[in-house]
Amino acid sequence: MKIPLLDLKAQYSKIKEEIKSVIEEVLESQQFILGSKVEELEKNIANYSGTKYAVGVSSGTDALLVSLMALDIKPGDEIITTPFTFFSTAGVIARLNAIPVFVDIDPITYNIDPNKLYDLIKFKTQKSKFKIKCIIPIHLFGQCADMDPILEIAKKYNLYVIEDAAQSIGAEYKGRKAGSIGDIGIFSFFPSKNLGGYGDGGMVVTNDKNLYCKIKILRVHGAEPKYYHKIIGGNFRLDALQAAILNVKLKYLDEWSKKRRENAEYYNRRLEESNLIGKKYIQIPLPIYKNSGDKNYHIYNQYTIRARNRDKLREFLKENGIATEIYYPIPLHLQECFKYLGYKKGDLPVSEEASKTVLSLPIYPELTIEQKEYIIEKISEFYKH
Ligand SMILES: *Cc1c(COP(=O)(O)O)cnc(C)c1O
């Protein structure tokens, strides 16, 4: 049996007619840059994520970049994030000549550890010049970071918070939607995200009117009005075609995320039943916060297990037609391009350990029972021999 990590063809076959019709509409209008489709999507996403404002942009990466630009991040400013994320979270910081400062993750949720965040900030306050301006928590794999302590720390030290919700549109933290909790939230519409376009795209959401206005101006080279440049921005625009497609797909998002959750529950139960859970074999992702009975909603952009003999398991699954992925094999503080930051092996041990043991299994909504059973069967086979 062949099982891809993500089967976008299965999804497309169900919405083909609707998609074709909106694409045709955009083609007939010959309106490709911003315009009514983008405005409609911005309204829909603001509504969906419970924020006042939304700005459609060219990618999740550009959403992060334009957010930092709107906060007026200057060379030498320090921005806190984790090393266990997609590259762009830290890449955008470095591109502004600001300094990524990495805090280790919680081993269960893979998200920033608030205690370590607090320790780092306390340590930094003892230095002569406190340069931290902003925290970027990532809601990794579809689950929100523990935002309450993060917000508390941010308030105490007067820091901005940008939520990197690229993987977590629709996730909830104590009943609040991902992206609506900090000063700014960002989403990505990269095809493999839960709400994926047919190309690149992204969105910035906020409740702050000033930031909203500034980001809209930055999106078009800092011009307001056209050809009068108050500030230096860039071309960060979202295409009308992408917006039209995303408006269609947004209607299905909750249904798709629900199916991902059902798949996750299925894996959890069946892996438990096959006696594979525990330190000896694999650990499954637990969608909970320690000491929190509150309402958290995991949307499983990835179902990421911890596996003993991870690389051999991955190879075995591949030989049996099952695609998996390692998100992420090298934590950012050990990437070649960040050597100049001066981190070394052992500095952020939880992230380093995670990068050696994590494995993401297929979790897409259209997975059949037969496919899921086959995956469980092959994992069992690997460990029982
Ligand atoms: C995908 C992703 C991004 C970047 O989004 P793009 O649309 O690919 O630029 C940023 N952060 C995280 C955590 C992501 O997963």
Short mmCIF file of C-alpha atoms and ligand atoms in Angstrom, two decimals:
data_model
loop_
_atom_site.label_atom_id
_atom_site.label_comp_id
_atom_site.label_asym_id
_atom_site.label_seq_id
_atom_site.Cartn_x
_atom_site.Cartn_y
_atom_site.Cartn_z
CA MET A 1 0.00 0.00 0.00
CA LYS A 2 1.27 3.49 -0.87
CA ILE A 3 0.47 6.25 1.60
CA PRO A 4 1.78 9.78 1.01
CA LEU A 5 2.42 12.17 3.89
CA LEU A 6 -0.29 14.42 2.47
CA ASP A 7 -2.74 13.66 -0.35
CA LEU A 8 -3.87 16.97 -1.83
CA LYS A 9 -5.35 15.26 -4.90
CA ALA A 10 -7.94 13.53 -2.71
CA GLN A 11 -8.96 16.91 -1.30
CA TYR A 12 -9.02 18.61 -4.71
CA SER A 13 -11.27 15.97 -6.25
CA LYS A 14 -14.00 16.93 -3.77
CA ILE A 15 -13.94 20.70 -4.39
CA LYS A 16 -12.86 20.78 -8.03
CA GLU A 17 -16.00 22.34 -9.50
CA GLU A 18 -16.18 25.14 -6.92
CA ILE A 19 -12.49 25.92 -7.35
CA LYS A 20 -12.68 25.99 -11.11
CA SER A 21 -15.61 28.33 -11.03
CA VAL A 22 -13.89 30.93 -8.80
CA ILE A 23 -10.70 30.71 -10.85
CA GLU A 24 -12.77 31.35 -13.95
CA GLU A 25 -14.34 34.33 -12.19
CA VAL A 26 -10.93 35.86 -11.45
CA LEU A 27 -9.76 35.19 -15.01
CA GLU A 28 -12.84 36.93 -16.39
CA SER A 29 -12.27 39.91 -14.09
CA GLN A 30 -8.56 40.14 -15.02
CA GLN A 31 -8.07 41.60 -11.53
CA PHE A 32 -5.03 39.74 -10.20
CA ILE A 33 -3.43 41.97 -7.58
CA LEU A 34 -5.30 42.52 -4.27
CA GLY A 35 -8.89 43.66 -4.97
CA SER A 36 -12.24 42.28 -3.85
CA LYS A 37 -11.24 38.58 -3.51
CA VAL A 38 -8.38 39.49 -1.17
CA GLU A 39 -10.61 41.85 0.82
CA GLU A 40 -13.21 39.11 1.13
CA LEU A 41 -10.60 36.66 2.41
CA GLU A 42 -9.28 39.22 4.89
CA LYS A 43 -12.78 39.72 6.25
CA ASN A 44 -13.32 35.97 6.44
CA ILE A 45 -10.03 35.23 8.19
CA ALA A 46 -10.45 38.09 10.69
CA ASN A 47 -13.89 36.74 11.44
CA TYR A 48 -12.67 33.17 11.66
CA SER A 49 -9.80 33.93 14.01
CA GLY A 50 -11.70 36.43 16.14
CA THR A 51 -9.60 39.49 15.37
CA LYS A 52 -10.59 42.93 14.19
CA TYR A 53 -8.19 43.14 11.25
CA ALA A 54 -6.44 40.93 8.71
CA VAL A 55 -3.98 41.70 5.91
CA GLY A 56 -3.40 39.21 3.09
CA VAL A 57 0.29 38.85 2.24
CA SER A 58 2.56 36.89 -0.07
CA SER A 59 3.58 34.10 2.36
CA GLY A 60 3.80 33.13 6.00
CA THR A 61 7.42 34.21 5.94
CA ASP A 62 6.51 37.65 4.62
CA ALA A 63 3.74 37.85 7.22
CA LEU A 64 6.43 37.46 9.91
CA LEU A 65 8.79 39.87 8.18
CA VAL A 66 6.21 42.62 7.67
CA SER A 67 5.06 42.20 11.28
CA LEU A 68 8.57 42.78 12.61
CA MET A 69 8.93 45.76 10.24
CA ALA A 70 5.67 47.19 11.57
CA LEU A 71 7.01 46.88 15.13
CA ASP A 72 10.00 48.93 13.97
CA ILE A 73 12.55 46.26 14.84
CA LYS A 74 16.03 47.71 14.45
CA PRO A 75 19.48 46.15 13.89
CA GLY A 76 20.76 44.77 17.18
CA ASP A 77 17.32 44.31 18.72
CA GLU A 78 16.85 40.87 20.23
CA ILE A 79 13.83 38.73 19.37
CA ILE A 80 13.07 35.58 21.31
CA THR A 81 11.84 32.42 19.62
CA THR A 82 12.56 28.68 19.70
CA PRO A 83 15.07 26.72 17.63
CA PHE A 84 12.49 23.99 16.99
CA THR A 85 10.48 25.53 14.16
CA PHE A 86 10.54 26.09 10.43
CA PHE A 87 13.51 28.23 9.41
CA SER A 88 11.61 31.37 8.54
CA THR A 89 10.66 32.24 12.12
CA ALA A 90 14.29 33.02 12.85
CA GLY A 91 15.28 33.85 9.27
CA VAL A 92 13.14 36.99 9.19
CA ILE A 93 14.69 38.23 12.44
CA ALA A 94 18.20 37.88 11.02
CA ARG A 95 17.20 39.49 7.73
CA LEU A 96 16.39 42.69 9.64
CA ASN A 97 19.81 42.46 11.29
CA ALA A 98 18.07 41.81 14.56
CA ILE A 99 19.28 38.93 16.73
CA PRO A 100 17.39 35.68 17.20
CA VAL A 101 17.62 34.57 20.82
CA PHE A 102 16.58 30.96 21.25
CA VAL A 103 14.68 29.51 24.19
CA ASP A 104 14.26 25.76 24.53
CA ILE A 105 10.96 23.93 24.12
CA ASP A 106 8.67 21.91 26.32
CA PRO A 107 9.33 18.23 25.52
CA ILE A 108 5.63 17.31 25.33
CA THR A 109 4.17 20.16 23.29
CA TYR A 110 7.34 21.15 21.35
CA ASN A 111 6.43 24.77 22.08
CA ILE A 112 8.39 27.42 23.94
CA ASP A 113 8.92 26.58 27.60
CA PRO A 114 7.61 29.56 29.61
CA ASN A 115 9.86 28.81 32.58
CA LYS A 116 12.96 28.90 30.42
CA LEU A 117 11.66 32.04 28.75
CA TYR A 118 11.33 33.68 32.14
CA ASP A 119 14.81 32.57 33.22
CA LEU A 120 16.38 33.92 30.06
CA ILE A 121 14.68 37.29 30.34
CA LYS A 122 15.66 37.62 34.00
CA PHE A 123 19.24 36.84 33.06
CA LYS A 124 19.13 39.43 30.27
CA THR A 125 17.85 42.14 32.61
CA GLN A 126 21.10 41.87 34.55
CA LYS A 127 23.02 42.99 31.47
CA SER A 128 23.77 46.65 31.03
CA LYS A 129 21.48 47.09 28.07
CA PHE A 130 18.22 45.17 27.75
CA LYS A 131 17.70 44.69 24.02
CA ILE A 132 14.78 42.26 23.83
CA LYS A 133 11.85 43.73 21.93
CA CYS A 134 9.59 40.87 21.03
CA ILE A 135 8.71 37.21 21.63
CA ILE A 136 7.63 34.96 18.76
CA PRO A 137 6.03 31.83 20.20
CA ILE A 138 5.31 29.16 17.58
CA HIS A 139 2.13 27.09 17.74
CA LEU A 140 3.91 24.05 16.38
CA PHE A 141 2.21 21.12 14.64
CA GLY A 142 -1.27 22.58 15.27
CA GLN A 143 -1.14 23.14 19.01
CA CYS A 144 -0.93 26.52 20.74
CA ALA A 145 1.98 27.51 22.91
CA ASP A 146 1.19 28.12 26.58
CA MET A 147 0.23 31.74 26.03
CA ASP A 148 -0.85 32.96 29.49
CA PRO A 149 2.61 32.92 31.11
CA ILE A 150 4.12 34.26 27.87
CA LEU A 151 1.73 37.22 27.86
CA GLU A 152 2.39 37.83 31.53
CA ILE A 153 6.13 37.98 30.95
CA ALA A 154 5.65 40.17 27.85
CA LYS A 155 3.56 42.61 29.84
CA LYS A 156 6.01 42.75 32.71
CA TYR A 157 8.98 43.49 30.42
CA ASN A 158 7.10 45.53 27.85
CA LEU A 159 7.62 43.15 24.93
CA TYR A 160 5.56 42.57 21.82
CA VAL A 161 4.21 39.10 21.08
CA ILE A 162 3.85 37.78 17.52
CA GLU A 163 2.17 34.39 17.35
CA ASP A 164 3.60 32.21 14.59
CA ALA A 165 0.37 30.34 13.85
CA ALA A 166 1.53 29.21 10.39
CA GLN A 167 0.73 25.60 11.32
CA SER A 168 -2.23 26.31 13.55
CA ILE A 169 -5.08 28.17 11.91
CA GLY A 170 -8.23 27.22 13.84
CA ALA A 171 -6.38 25.91 16.91
CA GLU A 172 -7.52 27.24 20.28
CA TYR A 173 -5.85 28.10 23.54
CA LYS A 174 -8.27 28.23 26.47
CA GLY A 175 -11.06 29.02 24.05
CA ARG A 176 -9.13 31.75 22.22
CA LYS A 177 -8.23 31.28 18.57
CA ALA A 178 -4.60 30.98 17.52
CA GLY A 179 -3.38 34.30 16.16
CA SER A 180 -5.79 36.41 18.22
CA ILE A 181 -3.94 36.19 21.53
CA GLY A 182 -0.76 38.26 21.07
CA ASP A 183 -0.26 41.69 19.47
CA ILE A 184 -0.04 40.12 16.02
CA GLY A 185 -0.74 36.64 14.63
CA ILE A 186 0.46 35.20 11.35
CA PHE A 187 -0.82 32.38 9.14
CA SER A 188 0.70 30.62 6.15
CA PHE A 189 -1.26 29.28 3.19
CA PHE A 190 1.60 27.10 1.96
CA PRO A 191 -0.08 24.05 0.35
CA SER A 192 0.81 21.68 3.21
CA LYS A 193 -0.79 23.79 5.93
CA ASN A 194 -4.34 22.99 7.07
CA LEU A 195 -5.60 25.89 4.95
CA GLY A 196 -3.35 25.67 1.91
CA GLY A 197 -3.52 27.67 -1.30
CA TYR A 198 -2.37 26.67 -4.76
CA GLY A 199 0.92 28.48 -4.34
CA ASP A 200 2.32 30.78 -1.69
CA GLY A 201 0.24 33.02 0.54
CA GLY A 202 -0.10 34.27 4.10
CA MET A 203 -2.04 36.53 6.44
CA VAL A 204 -1.37 38.88 9.33
CA VAL A 205 -4.10 39.34 11.94
CA THR A 206 -4.29 41.88 14.76
CA ASN A 207 -6.66 43.86 16.95
CA ASP A 208 -4.40 46.92 16.85
CA LYS A 209 -5.61 49.49 14.35
CA ASN A 210 -2.28 51.29 14.09
CA LEU A 211 -0.37 48.10 13.37
CA TYR A 212 -3.03 47.11 10.85
CA CYS A 213 -2.73 50.39 8.96
CA LYS A 214 1.06 50.23 8.98
CA ILE A 215 1.17 46.65 7.71
CA LYS A 216 -1.21 47.54 4.88
CA ILE A 217 1.12 50.34 3.82
CA LEU A 218 4.26 48.20 4.21
CA ARG A 219 2.62 45.59 1.96
CA VAL A 220 2.73 48.01 -0.98
CA HIS A 221 6.29 49.36 -0.65
CA GLY A 222 5.33 51.72 2.16
CA ALA A 223 3.31 53.87 -0.21
CA GLU A 224 0.35 55.95 0.96
CA PRO A 225 -1.05 57.19 -1.33
CA LYS A 226 0.41 55.38 -4.32
CA TYR A 227 3.91 56.64 -5.29
CA TYR A 228 4.28 58.64 -2.05
CA HIS A 229 6.55 56.58 0.19
CA LYS A 230 6.50 57.46 3.88
CA ILE A 231 8.32 54.32 4.95
CA ILE A 232 10.27 51.55 3.23
CA GLY A 233 8.11 48.49 2.65
CA GLY A 234 8.13 45.75 0.05
CA ASN A 235 5.95 43.80 -2.33
CA PHE A 236 4.15 41.62 0.19
CA ARG A 237 0.86 41.28 -1.70
CA LEU A 238 -1.45 38.27 -1.86
CA ASP A 239 -2.72 37.23 -5.30
CA ALA A 240 -6.43 37.46 -6.09
CA LEU A 241 -6.33 33.90 -7.46
CA GLN A 242 -4.99 32.54 -4.17
CA ALA A 243 -7.55 34.52 -2.19
CA ALA A 244 -10.40 33.20 -4.37
CA ILE A 245 -9.24 29.61 -3.84
CA LEU A 246 -8.77 30.12 -0.11
CA ASN A 247 -12.25 31.62 0.27
CA VAL A 248 -13.63 28.34 -1.07
CA LYS A 249 -11.37 26.16 1.07
CA LEU A 250 -11.98 28.09 4.30
CA LYS A 251 -15.57 26.78 4.37
CA TYR A 252 -14.21 23.25 4.73
CA LEU A 253 -11.37 23.99 7.13
CA ASP A 254 -13.14 23.04 10.37
CA GLU A 255 -14.42 19.81 8.87
CA TRP A 256 -10.91 18.90 7.68
CA SER A 257 -9.33 19.76 11.02
CA LYS A 258 -11.97 17.66 12.78
CA LYS A 259 -11.03 14.69 10.61
CA ARG A 260 -7.35 15.21 11.43
CA ARG A 261 -8.27 15.12 15.13
CA GLU A 262 -10.25 11.91 14.60
CA ASN A 263 -7.24 10.38 12.86
CA ALA A 264 -5.03 11.42 15.77
CA GLU A 265 -7.41 9.87 18.27
CA TYR A 266 -7.45 6.72 16.19
CA TYR A 267 -3.66 6.52 16.18
CA ASN A 268 -3.51 7.23 19.91
CA ARG A 269 -5.96 4.44 20.68
CA ARG A 270 -4.55 1.85 18.30
CA LEU A 271 -0.93 2.51 19.24
CA GLU A 272 -1.92 2.17 22.88
CA GLU A 273 -3.70 -1.12 22.11
CA SER A 274 -0.68 -2.50 20.31
CA ASN A 275 1.45 -1.93 23.42
CA LEU A 276 3.91 0.37 21.70
CA ILE A 277 3.56 3.39 23.93
CA GLY A 278 6.22 4.07 26.49
CA LYS A 279 9.84 5.00 26.74
CA LYS A 280 10.90 1.74 25.07
CA TYR A 281 9.22 2.23 21.70
CA ILE A 282 7.31 5.35 20.88
CA GLN A 283 5.69 8.29 22.57
CA ILE A 284 2.58 9.81 21.08
CA PRO A 285 1.79 13.52 20.93
CA LEU A 286 -0.29 14.53 23.89
CA PRO A 287 -2.62 17.43 23.11
CA ILE A 288 -2.70 18.75 26.66
CA TYR A 289 -1.00 21.24 28.90
CA LYS A 290 0.26 20.15 32.21
CA ASN A 291 -2.08 21.42 34.94
CA SER A 292 -4.61 22.74 32.49
CA GLY A 293 -8.16 21.52 32.25
CA ASP A 294 -8.99 24.46 30.03
CA LYS A 295 -10.23 24.42 26.50
CA ASN A 296 -7.38 23.76 24.08
CA TYR A 297 -7.98 22.66 20.51
CA HIS A 298 -5.21 20.90 18.59
CA ILE A 299 -5.70 20.90 14.80
CA TYR A 300 -2.92 18.40 14.01
CA ASN A 301 -1.14 19.98 11.10
CA GLN A 302 1.28 17.20 11.99
CA TYR A 303 0.94 14.06 14.09
CA THR A 304 4.44 13.80 15.48
CA ILE A 305 5.57 10.84 17.52
CA ARG A 306 8.86 10.28 19.32
CA ALA A 307 10.39 7.04 18.17
CA ARG A 308 13.24 4.85 19.34
CA ASN A 309 15.45 3.96 16.38
CA ARG A 310 13.70 6.76 14.52
CA ASP A 311 15.79 6.66 11.35
CA LYS A 312 15.48 2.89 10.97
CA LEU A 313 11.73 3.06 11.59
CA ARG A 314 11.44 5.76 8.95
CA GLU A 315 13.40 3.65 6.46
CA PHE A 316 11.26 0.60 7.21
CA LEU A 317 8.03 2.55 6.71
CA LYS A 318 9.37 3.96 3.46
CA GLU A 319 10.20 0.47 2.18
CA ASN A 320 6.58 -0.38 2.91
CA GLY A 321 5.21 2.58 0.97
CA ILE A 322 4.50 4.87 3.94
CA ALA A 323 5.82 8.41 3.66
CA THR A 324 6.87 10.22 6.85
CA GLU A 325 8.84 13.39 7.53
CA ILE A 326 11.22 14.75 10.14
CA TYR A 327 10.17 18.18 11.34
CA TYR A 328 12.90 19.27 12.07
CA PRO A 329 16.20 17.41 11.74
CA ILE A 330 18.51 20.26 12.81
CA PRO A 331 17.43 22.80 15.41
CA LEU A 332 17.98 26.35 14.22
CA HIS A 333 20.70 27.26 16.74
CA LEU A 334 22.92 24.59 15.14
CA GLN A 335 22.28 25.62 11.53
CA GLU A 336 25.35 26.67 9.58
CA CYS A 337 23.93 30.10 8.74
CA PHE A 338 23.47 30.90 12.45
CA LYS A 339 26.99 29.93 13.50
CA TYR A 340 27.76 33.60 14.12
CA LEU A 341 25.21 33.63 16.96
CA GLY A 342 27.64 31.49 18.95
CA TYR A 343 25.45 28.60 20.05
CA LYS A 344 26.94 25.14 20.44
CA LYS A 345 25.71 21.59 20.83
CA GLY A 346 24.11 21.01 24.22
CA ASP A 347 22.91 24.61 24.64
CA LEU A 348 19.27 23.74 23.98
CA PRO A 349 19.07 20.05 24.83
CA VAL A 350 15.31 19.50 24.59
CA SER A 351 15.20 20.78 21.01
CA GLU A 352 18.31 18.82 20.12
CA GLU A 353 16.83 15.64 21.55
CA ALA A 354 13.54 16.24 19.73
CA SER A 355 15.32 16.65 16.41
CA LYS A 356 16.80 13.18 16.87
CA THR A 357 13.58 11.37 17.78
CA VAL A 358 10.58 13.04 16.12
CA LEU A 359 8.71 11.53 13.22
CA SER A 360 5.55 12.89 11.60
CA LEU A 361 3.07 10.34 10.28
CA PRO A 362 0.39 10.88 7.60
CA ILE A 363 -2.58 12.58 9.30
CA TYR A 364 -4.43 14.20 6.38
CA PRO A 365 -8.26 14.22 6.56
CA GLU A 366 -8.89 11.78 3.70
CA LEU A 367 -6.90 8.89 5.25
CA THR A 368 -8.96 5.70 5.23
CA ILE A 369 -9.26 3.20 8.08
CA GLU A 370 -7.35 0.69 5.96
CA GLN A 371 -4.48 3.13 5.53
CA LYS A 372 -4.36 3.97 9.23
CA GLU A 373 -4.46 0.28 10.19
CA TYR A 374 -1.69 -0.47 7.72
CA ILE A 375 0.50 2.23 9.30
CA ILE A 376 -0.14 0.88 12.82
CA GLU A 377 0.55 -2.65 11.60
CA LYS A 378 3.87 -1.68 10.05
CA ILE A 379 5.02 0.26 13.12
CA SER A 380 4.16 -2.78 15.27
CA GLU A 381 5.97 -5.06 12.88
CA PHE A 382 9.08 -2.89 13.09
CA TYR A 383 9.25 -2.94 16.88
CA LYS A 384 8.12 -6.53 17.42
CA HIS A 385 11.02 -7.92 15.37
C1 LIG B 1 5.27 27.24 7.02
C2 LIG B 1 5.78 28.01 8.16
C3 LIG B 1 6.22 29.33 8.04
C4 LIG B 1 6.41 30.02 6.73
O1 LIG B 1 5.32 30.03 5.89
P1 LIG B 1 5.54 30.17 4.30
O2 LIG B 1 4.15 30.46 3.83
O3 LIG B 1 6.05 28.86 3.83
O4 LIG B 1 6.46 31.28 4.05
C5 LIG B 1 6.61 30.01 9.18
N1 LIG B 1 6.59 29.42 10.38
C6 LIG B 1 6.19 28.14 10.53
C7 LIG B 1 6.17 27.56 11.90
C8 LIG B 1 5.79 27.38 9.43
O5 LIG B 1 5.43 26.13 9.60
#
